[in-house]
Short mmCIF file of C-alpha atoms and ligand atoms in Angstrom, two decimals:
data_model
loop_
_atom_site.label_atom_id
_atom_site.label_comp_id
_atom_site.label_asym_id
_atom_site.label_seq_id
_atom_site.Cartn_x
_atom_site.Cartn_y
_atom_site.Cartn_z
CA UNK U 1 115.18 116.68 91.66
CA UNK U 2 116.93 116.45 94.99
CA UNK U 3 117.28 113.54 96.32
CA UNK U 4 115.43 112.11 98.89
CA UNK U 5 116.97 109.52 101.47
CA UNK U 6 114.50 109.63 104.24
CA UNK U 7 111.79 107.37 105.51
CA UNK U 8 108.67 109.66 106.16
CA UNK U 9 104.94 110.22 105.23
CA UNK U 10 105.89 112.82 103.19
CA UNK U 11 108.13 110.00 100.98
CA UNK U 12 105.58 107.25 100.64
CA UNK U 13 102.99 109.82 99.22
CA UNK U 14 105.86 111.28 96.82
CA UNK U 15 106.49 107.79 95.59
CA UNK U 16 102.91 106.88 95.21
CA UNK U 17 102.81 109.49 92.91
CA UNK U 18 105.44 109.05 91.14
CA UNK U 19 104.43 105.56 90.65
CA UNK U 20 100.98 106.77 89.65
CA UNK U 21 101.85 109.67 87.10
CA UNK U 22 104.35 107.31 85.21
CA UNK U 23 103.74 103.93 85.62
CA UNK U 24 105.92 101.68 83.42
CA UNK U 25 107.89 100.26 86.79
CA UNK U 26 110.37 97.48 86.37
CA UNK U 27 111.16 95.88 89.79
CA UNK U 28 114.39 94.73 90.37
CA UNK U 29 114.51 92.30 93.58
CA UNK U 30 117.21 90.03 95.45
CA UNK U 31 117.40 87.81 98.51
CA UNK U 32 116.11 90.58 101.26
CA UNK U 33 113.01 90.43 99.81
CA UNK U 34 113.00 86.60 100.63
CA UNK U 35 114.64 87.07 104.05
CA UNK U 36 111.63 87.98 105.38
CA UNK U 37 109.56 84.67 104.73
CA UNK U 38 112.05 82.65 106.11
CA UNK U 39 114.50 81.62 102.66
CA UNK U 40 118.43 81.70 104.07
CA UNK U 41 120.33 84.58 102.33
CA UNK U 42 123.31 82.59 101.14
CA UNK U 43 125.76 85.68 101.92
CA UNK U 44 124.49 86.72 105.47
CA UNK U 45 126.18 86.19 108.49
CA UNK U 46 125.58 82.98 109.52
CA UNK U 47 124.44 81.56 106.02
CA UNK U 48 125.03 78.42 104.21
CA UNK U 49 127.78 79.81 102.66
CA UNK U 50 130.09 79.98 105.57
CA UNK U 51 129.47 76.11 106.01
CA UNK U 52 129.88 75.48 102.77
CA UNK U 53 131.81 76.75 99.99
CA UNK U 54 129.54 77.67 97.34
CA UNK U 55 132.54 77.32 94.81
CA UNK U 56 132.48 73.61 95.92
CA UNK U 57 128.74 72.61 96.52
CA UNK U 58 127.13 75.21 93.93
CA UNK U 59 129.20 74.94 90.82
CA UNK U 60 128.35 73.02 87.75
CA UNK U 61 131.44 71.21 87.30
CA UNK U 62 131.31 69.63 90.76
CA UNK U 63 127.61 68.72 89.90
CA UNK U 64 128.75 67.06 87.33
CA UNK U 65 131.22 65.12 89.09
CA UNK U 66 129.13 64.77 92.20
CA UNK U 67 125.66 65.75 92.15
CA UNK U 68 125.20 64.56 95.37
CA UNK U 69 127.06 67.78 97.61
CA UNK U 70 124.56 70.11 95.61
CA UNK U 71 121.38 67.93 97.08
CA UNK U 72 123.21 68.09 100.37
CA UNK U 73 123.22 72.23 100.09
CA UNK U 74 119.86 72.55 98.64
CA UNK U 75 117.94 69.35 98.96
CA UNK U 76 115.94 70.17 101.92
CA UNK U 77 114.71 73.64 100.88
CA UNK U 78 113.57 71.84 97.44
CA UNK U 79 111.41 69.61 99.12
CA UNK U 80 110.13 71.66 101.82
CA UNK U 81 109.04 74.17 98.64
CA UNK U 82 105.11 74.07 99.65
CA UNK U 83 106.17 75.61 103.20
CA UNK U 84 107.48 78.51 102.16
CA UNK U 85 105.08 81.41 101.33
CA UNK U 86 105.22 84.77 99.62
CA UNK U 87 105.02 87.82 101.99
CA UNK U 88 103.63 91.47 102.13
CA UNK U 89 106.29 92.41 99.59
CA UNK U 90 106.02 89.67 97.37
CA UNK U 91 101.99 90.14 97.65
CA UNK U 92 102.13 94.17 97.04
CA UNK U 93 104.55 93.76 94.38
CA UNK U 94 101.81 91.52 92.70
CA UNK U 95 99.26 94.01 93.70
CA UNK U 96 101.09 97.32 91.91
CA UNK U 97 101.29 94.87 88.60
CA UNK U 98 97.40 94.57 89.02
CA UNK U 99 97.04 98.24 89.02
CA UNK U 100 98.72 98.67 85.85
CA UNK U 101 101.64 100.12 87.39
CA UNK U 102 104.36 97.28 87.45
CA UNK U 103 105.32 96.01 83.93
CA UNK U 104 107.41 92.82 85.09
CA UNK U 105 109.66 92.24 88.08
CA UNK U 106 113.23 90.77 87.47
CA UNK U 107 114.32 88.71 90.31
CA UNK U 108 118.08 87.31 91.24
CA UNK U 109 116.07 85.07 93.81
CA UNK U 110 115.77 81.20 92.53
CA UNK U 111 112.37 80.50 95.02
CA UNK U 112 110.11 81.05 92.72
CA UNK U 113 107.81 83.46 95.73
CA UNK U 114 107.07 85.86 92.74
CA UNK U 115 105.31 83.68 91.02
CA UNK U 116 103.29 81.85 94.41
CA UNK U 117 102.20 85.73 94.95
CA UNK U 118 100.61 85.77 91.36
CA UNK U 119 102.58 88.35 90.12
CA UNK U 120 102.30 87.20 86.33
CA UNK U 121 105.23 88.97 84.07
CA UNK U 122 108.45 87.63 86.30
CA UNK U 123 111.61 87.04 84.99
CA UNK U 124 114.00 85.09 86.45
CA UNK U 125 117.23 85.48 85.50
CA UNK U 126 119.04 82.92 87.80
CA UNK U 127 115.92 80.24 86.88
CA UNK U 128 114.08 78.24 89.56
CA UNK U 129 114.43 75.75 92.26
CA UNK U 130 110.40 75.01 91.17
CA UNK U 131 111.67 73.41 87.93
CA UNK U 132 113.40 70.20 88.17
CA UNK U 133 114.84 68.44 85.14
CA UNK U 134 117.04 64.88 84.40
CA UNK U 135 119.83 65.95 82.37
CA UNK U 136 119.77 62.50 80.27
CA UNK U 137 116.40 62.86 78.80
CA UNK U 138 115.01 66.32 79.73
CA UNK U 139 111.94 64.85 81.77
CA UNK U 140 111.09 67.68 83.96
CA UNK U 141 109.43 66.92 87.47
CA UNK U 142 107.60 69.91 89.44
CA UNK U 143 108.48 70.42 93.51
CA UNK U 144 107.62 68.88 95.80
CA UNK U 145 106.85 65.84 93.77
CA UNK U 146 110.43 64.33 92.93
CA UNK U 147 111.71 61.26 93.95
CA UNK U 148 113.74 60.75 97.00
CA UNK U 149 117.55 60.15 97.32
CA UNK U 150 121.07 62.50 97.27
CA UNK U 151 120.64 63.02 94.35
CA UNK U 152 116.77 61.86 93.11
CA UNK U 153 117.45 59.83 89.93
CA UNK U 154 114.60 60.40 86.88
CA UNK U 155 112.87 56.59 85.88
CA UNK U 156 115.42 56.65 83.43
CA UNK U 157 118.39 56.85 85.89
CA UNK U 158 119.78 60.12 84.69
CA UNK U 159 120.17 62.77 87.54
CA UNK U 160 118.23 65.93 88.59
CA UNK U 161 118.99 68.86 88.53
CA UNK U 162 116.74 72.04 89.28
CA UNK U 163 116.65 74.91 86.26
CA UNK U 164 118.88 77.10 87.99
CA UNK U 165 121.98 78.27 87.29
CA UNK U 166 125.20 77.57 88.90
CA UNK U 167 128.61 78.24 89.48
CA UNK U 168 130.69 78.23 86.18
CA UNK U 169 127.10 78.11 83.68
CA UNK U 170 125.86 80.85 81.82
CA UNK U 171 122.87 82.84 82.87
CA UNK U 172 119.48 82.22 80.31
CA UNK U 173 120.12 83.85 77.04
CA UNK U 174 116.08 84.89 76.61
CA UNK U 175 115.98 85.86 80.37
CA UNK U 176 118.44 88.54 80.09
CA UNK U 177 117.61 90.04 76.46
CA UNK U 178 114.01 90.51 78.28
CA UNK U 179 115.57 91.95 81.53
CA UNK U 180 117.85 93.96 79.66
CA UNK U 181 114.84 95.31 77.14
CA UNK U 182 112.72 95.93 79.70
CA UNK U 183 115.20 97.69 82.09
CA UNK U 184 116.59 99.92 79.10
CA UNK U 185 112.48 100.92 78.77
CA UNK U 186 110.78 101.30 82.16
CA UNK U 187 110.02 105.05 83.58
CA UNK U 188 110.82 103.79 87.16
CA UNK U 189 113.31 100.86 88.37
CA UNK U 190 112.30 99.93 91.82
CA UNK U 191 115.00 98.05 93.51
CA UNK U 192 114.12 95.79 96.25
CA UNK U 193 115.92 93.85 98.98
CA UNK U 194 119.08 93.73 96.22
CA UNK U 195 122.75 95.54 96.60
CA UNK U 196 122.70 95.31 92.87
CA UNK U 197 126.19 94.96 92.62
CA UNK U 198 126.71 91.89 91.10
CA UNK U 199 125.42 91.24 87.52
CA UNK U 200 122.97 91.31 85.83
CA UNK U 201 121.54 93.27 88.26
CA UNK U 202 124.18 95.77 88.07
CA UNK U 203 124.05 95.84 84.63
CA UNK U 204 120.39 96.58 84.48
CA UNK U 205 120.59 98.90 86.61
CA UNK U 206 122.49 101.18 84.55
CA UNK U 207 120.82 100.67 81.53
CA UNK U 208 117.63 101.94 83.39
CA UNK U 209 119.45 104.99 84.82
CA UNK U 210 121.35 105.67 81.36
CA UNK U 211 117.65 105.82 79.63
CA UNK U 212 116.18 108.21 82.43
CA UNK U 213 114.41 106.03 84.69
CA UNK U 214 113.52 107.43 88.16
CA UNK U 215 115.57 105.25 90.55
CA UNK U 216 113.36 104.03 94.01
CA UNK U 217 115.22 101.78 96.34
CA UNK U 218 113.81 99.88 99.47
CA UNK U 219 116.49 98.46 101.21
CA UNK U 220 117.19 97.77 105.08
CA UNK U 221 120.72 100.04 104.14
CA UNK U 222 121.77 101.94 101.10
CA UNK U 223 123.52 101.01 98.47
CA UNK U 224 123.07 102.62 95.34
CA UNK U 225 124.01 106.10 95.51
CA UNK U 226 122.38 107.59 92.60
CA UNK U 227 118.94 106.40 93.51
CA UNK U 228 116.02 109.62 93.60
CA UNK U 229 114.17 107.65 96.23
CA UNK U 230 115.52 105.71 99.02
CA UNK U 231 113.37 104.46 101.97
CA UNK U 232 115.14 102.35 104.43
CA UNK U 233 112.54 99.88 105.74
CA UNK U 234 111.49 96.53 104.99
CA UNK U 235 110.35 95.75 101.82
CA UNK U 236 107.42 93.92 103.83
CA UNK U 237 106.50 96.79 105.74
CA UNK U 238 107.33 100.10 102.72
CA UNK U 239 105.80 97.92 99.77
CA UNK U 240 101.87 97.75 101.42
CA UNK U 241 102.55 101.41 102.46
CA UNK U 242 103.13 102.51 99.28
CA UNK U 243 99.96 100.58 97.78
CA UNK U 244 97.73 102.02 100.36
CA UNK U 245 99.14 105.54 99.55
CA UNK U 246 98.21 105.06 95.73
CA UNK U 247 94.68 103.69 96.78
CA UNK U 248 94.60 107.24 98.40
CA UNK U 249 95.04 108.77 95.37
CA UNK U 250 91.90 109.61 93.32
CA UNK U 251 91.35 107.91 89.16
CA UNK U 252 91.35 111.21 87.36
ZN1 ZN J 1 115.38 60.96 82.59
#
C-alpha cells in the first residue's frame, strides 16, 4: 500500500475505514497528547527540564537521599491534579474504545488523563502521579488528598512517593508483558503525540510492525518513517475527525 503522508479529507475517510474493517487498534500515546490540556512536556523548549536536571531531581537514588528536590519538581502539578482535564484526544480516544474499535491504549504519560476521559483498558507503563504511596508501610493516599509538606510524610512518618517510575528504577514488570502482548497482537498501532524513540515505546512499536500491524501516526511532525498513515495535525483536532468520519460510515 503506498504510503500516505498527507493531511486531507480523502485521509481521514481512508483511516476511518481502516479503523472500521479491522478494528483490534492498540494506541500508543506520549506527552503531545497532554500538551494540549496544559501538562509541561518535560523535553520541550522551555520545559522543566532545562531548569532542572532530571538526572538530579527525577532519579530514584536522589529520592532516596532527598525526597524533597523530587516534591520541588513535581509537587505542584500533584496537587493541582483535579485542574487538569482530559481533551478532544483523550475524549475520542475513549470514544473509538466504546465503539469496539480500540482494544487498550498504552501511554508513556504519568497524568493519569486516560483514565479521567473513561477510557477503561489503559496501561501505563511509566505508572501514575494519581497513585501516591509511603514507602515504609505501603499506605497508599489518592491526589489531591495527601498531606502537605516537601516531601508529605504518611501518619507513620515514612515518605511519599507517587507510583511512578524514575530515573535508575525499572519499568512495571506486568505493565510491559501486557503492552508488549498486546502490541505483538493488534491489527492497527495508532501512535499519538509520541516520537517513539525511546523504550518501551520503541520497542512496541516494532513488535506491532514485525506482526503486520497497519501503522497510523498523528503527530504535529513525523517521526516514524515506516508508518502507512501519517496525518500531521493535532491529536485534538485529527482524533474527533476521525470519529465523526466512522459515524459516517454505515453498520453493515
Ligand atoms: Zn506509612
Amino acid at each position: 500500500m503506498a504510503k500516505r503522508n498527507v493531511d486531507s479529507e480523502v485521509l481521514y475517510t481512508e483511516v476511518a475505514k481502516l479503523l472500521t474493517d479491522l478494528k483490534q487498534c492498540v494506541v500508543l500515546t506520549g506527552a503531545g497528547i497532554s500538551a494540549e490540556s496544559g501538562i509541561p512536556t518535560f523535553r520541550s523548549l522551555g520545559g522543566l527540564w532545562e531548569k532542572y536536571d532530571p538526572a538530579v531531581y527525577a532519579s530514584i537514588e536522589v529520592f532516596r537521599k532527598d525526597p524533597s528536590k523530587y516534591w520541588i519538581l513535581r509537587g505542584d502539578f500533584i496537587r493541582n491534579y483535579d485542574s487538569y482535564q482530559p481533551n478532544n484526544a483523550h475524549l475520542a480516544l475513549a470514544g473509538l474504545e466504546q465503539m469496539g474499535i480500540v482494544r487498550c491504549v498504552i501511554t508513556q504519560n504519568i497524568d493519569g488523563l486516560h483514565k479521567k476521559a473513561d477510557s477503561k483498558h489503559v496501561i501505563e507503563v511509566h505508572g501514575s502521579l494519581r497513585e501516591i504511596y509511603c514507602l515504609a508501610c505501603g499506605k497508599e493516599y489518592r491526589v489531591p488528598h495527601i498531606p502537605g509538606g516537601t516531601p508529605p510524610y504518611c501518619s507513620c512518618g515514612g515518605v511519599l512517593k507517587p507510583n511512578t517510575v524514575l530515573f535508575g528504577e525499572q519499568l512495571p514488570r506486568d505493565a510491559l508483558t501486557k503492552a508488549q502482548e498486546e502490541s505483538a497482537w493488534c491489527k492497527i498501532m495508532l501512535l499519538v503525540g509520541t516520537s517513539a524513540v525511546v523504550q518501551p515505546a520503541a520497542s512496541l512499536l516494532f513488535l506491532a510492525k514485525q506482526n503486520g500491524a497497519q501503522i497510523i501516526e498523528i503527530n504535529i511532525e513525523k517521526v516514524f518513517p515506516d508508518a502507512d498513515y501519517f496525518i500531521m495535525k493535532k491529536a485534538g483536532i485529527a482524533l474527533p475527525m476521525i470519529v465523526e468520519e466512522i459515524k459516517k460510515i454505515p453498520i453493515l
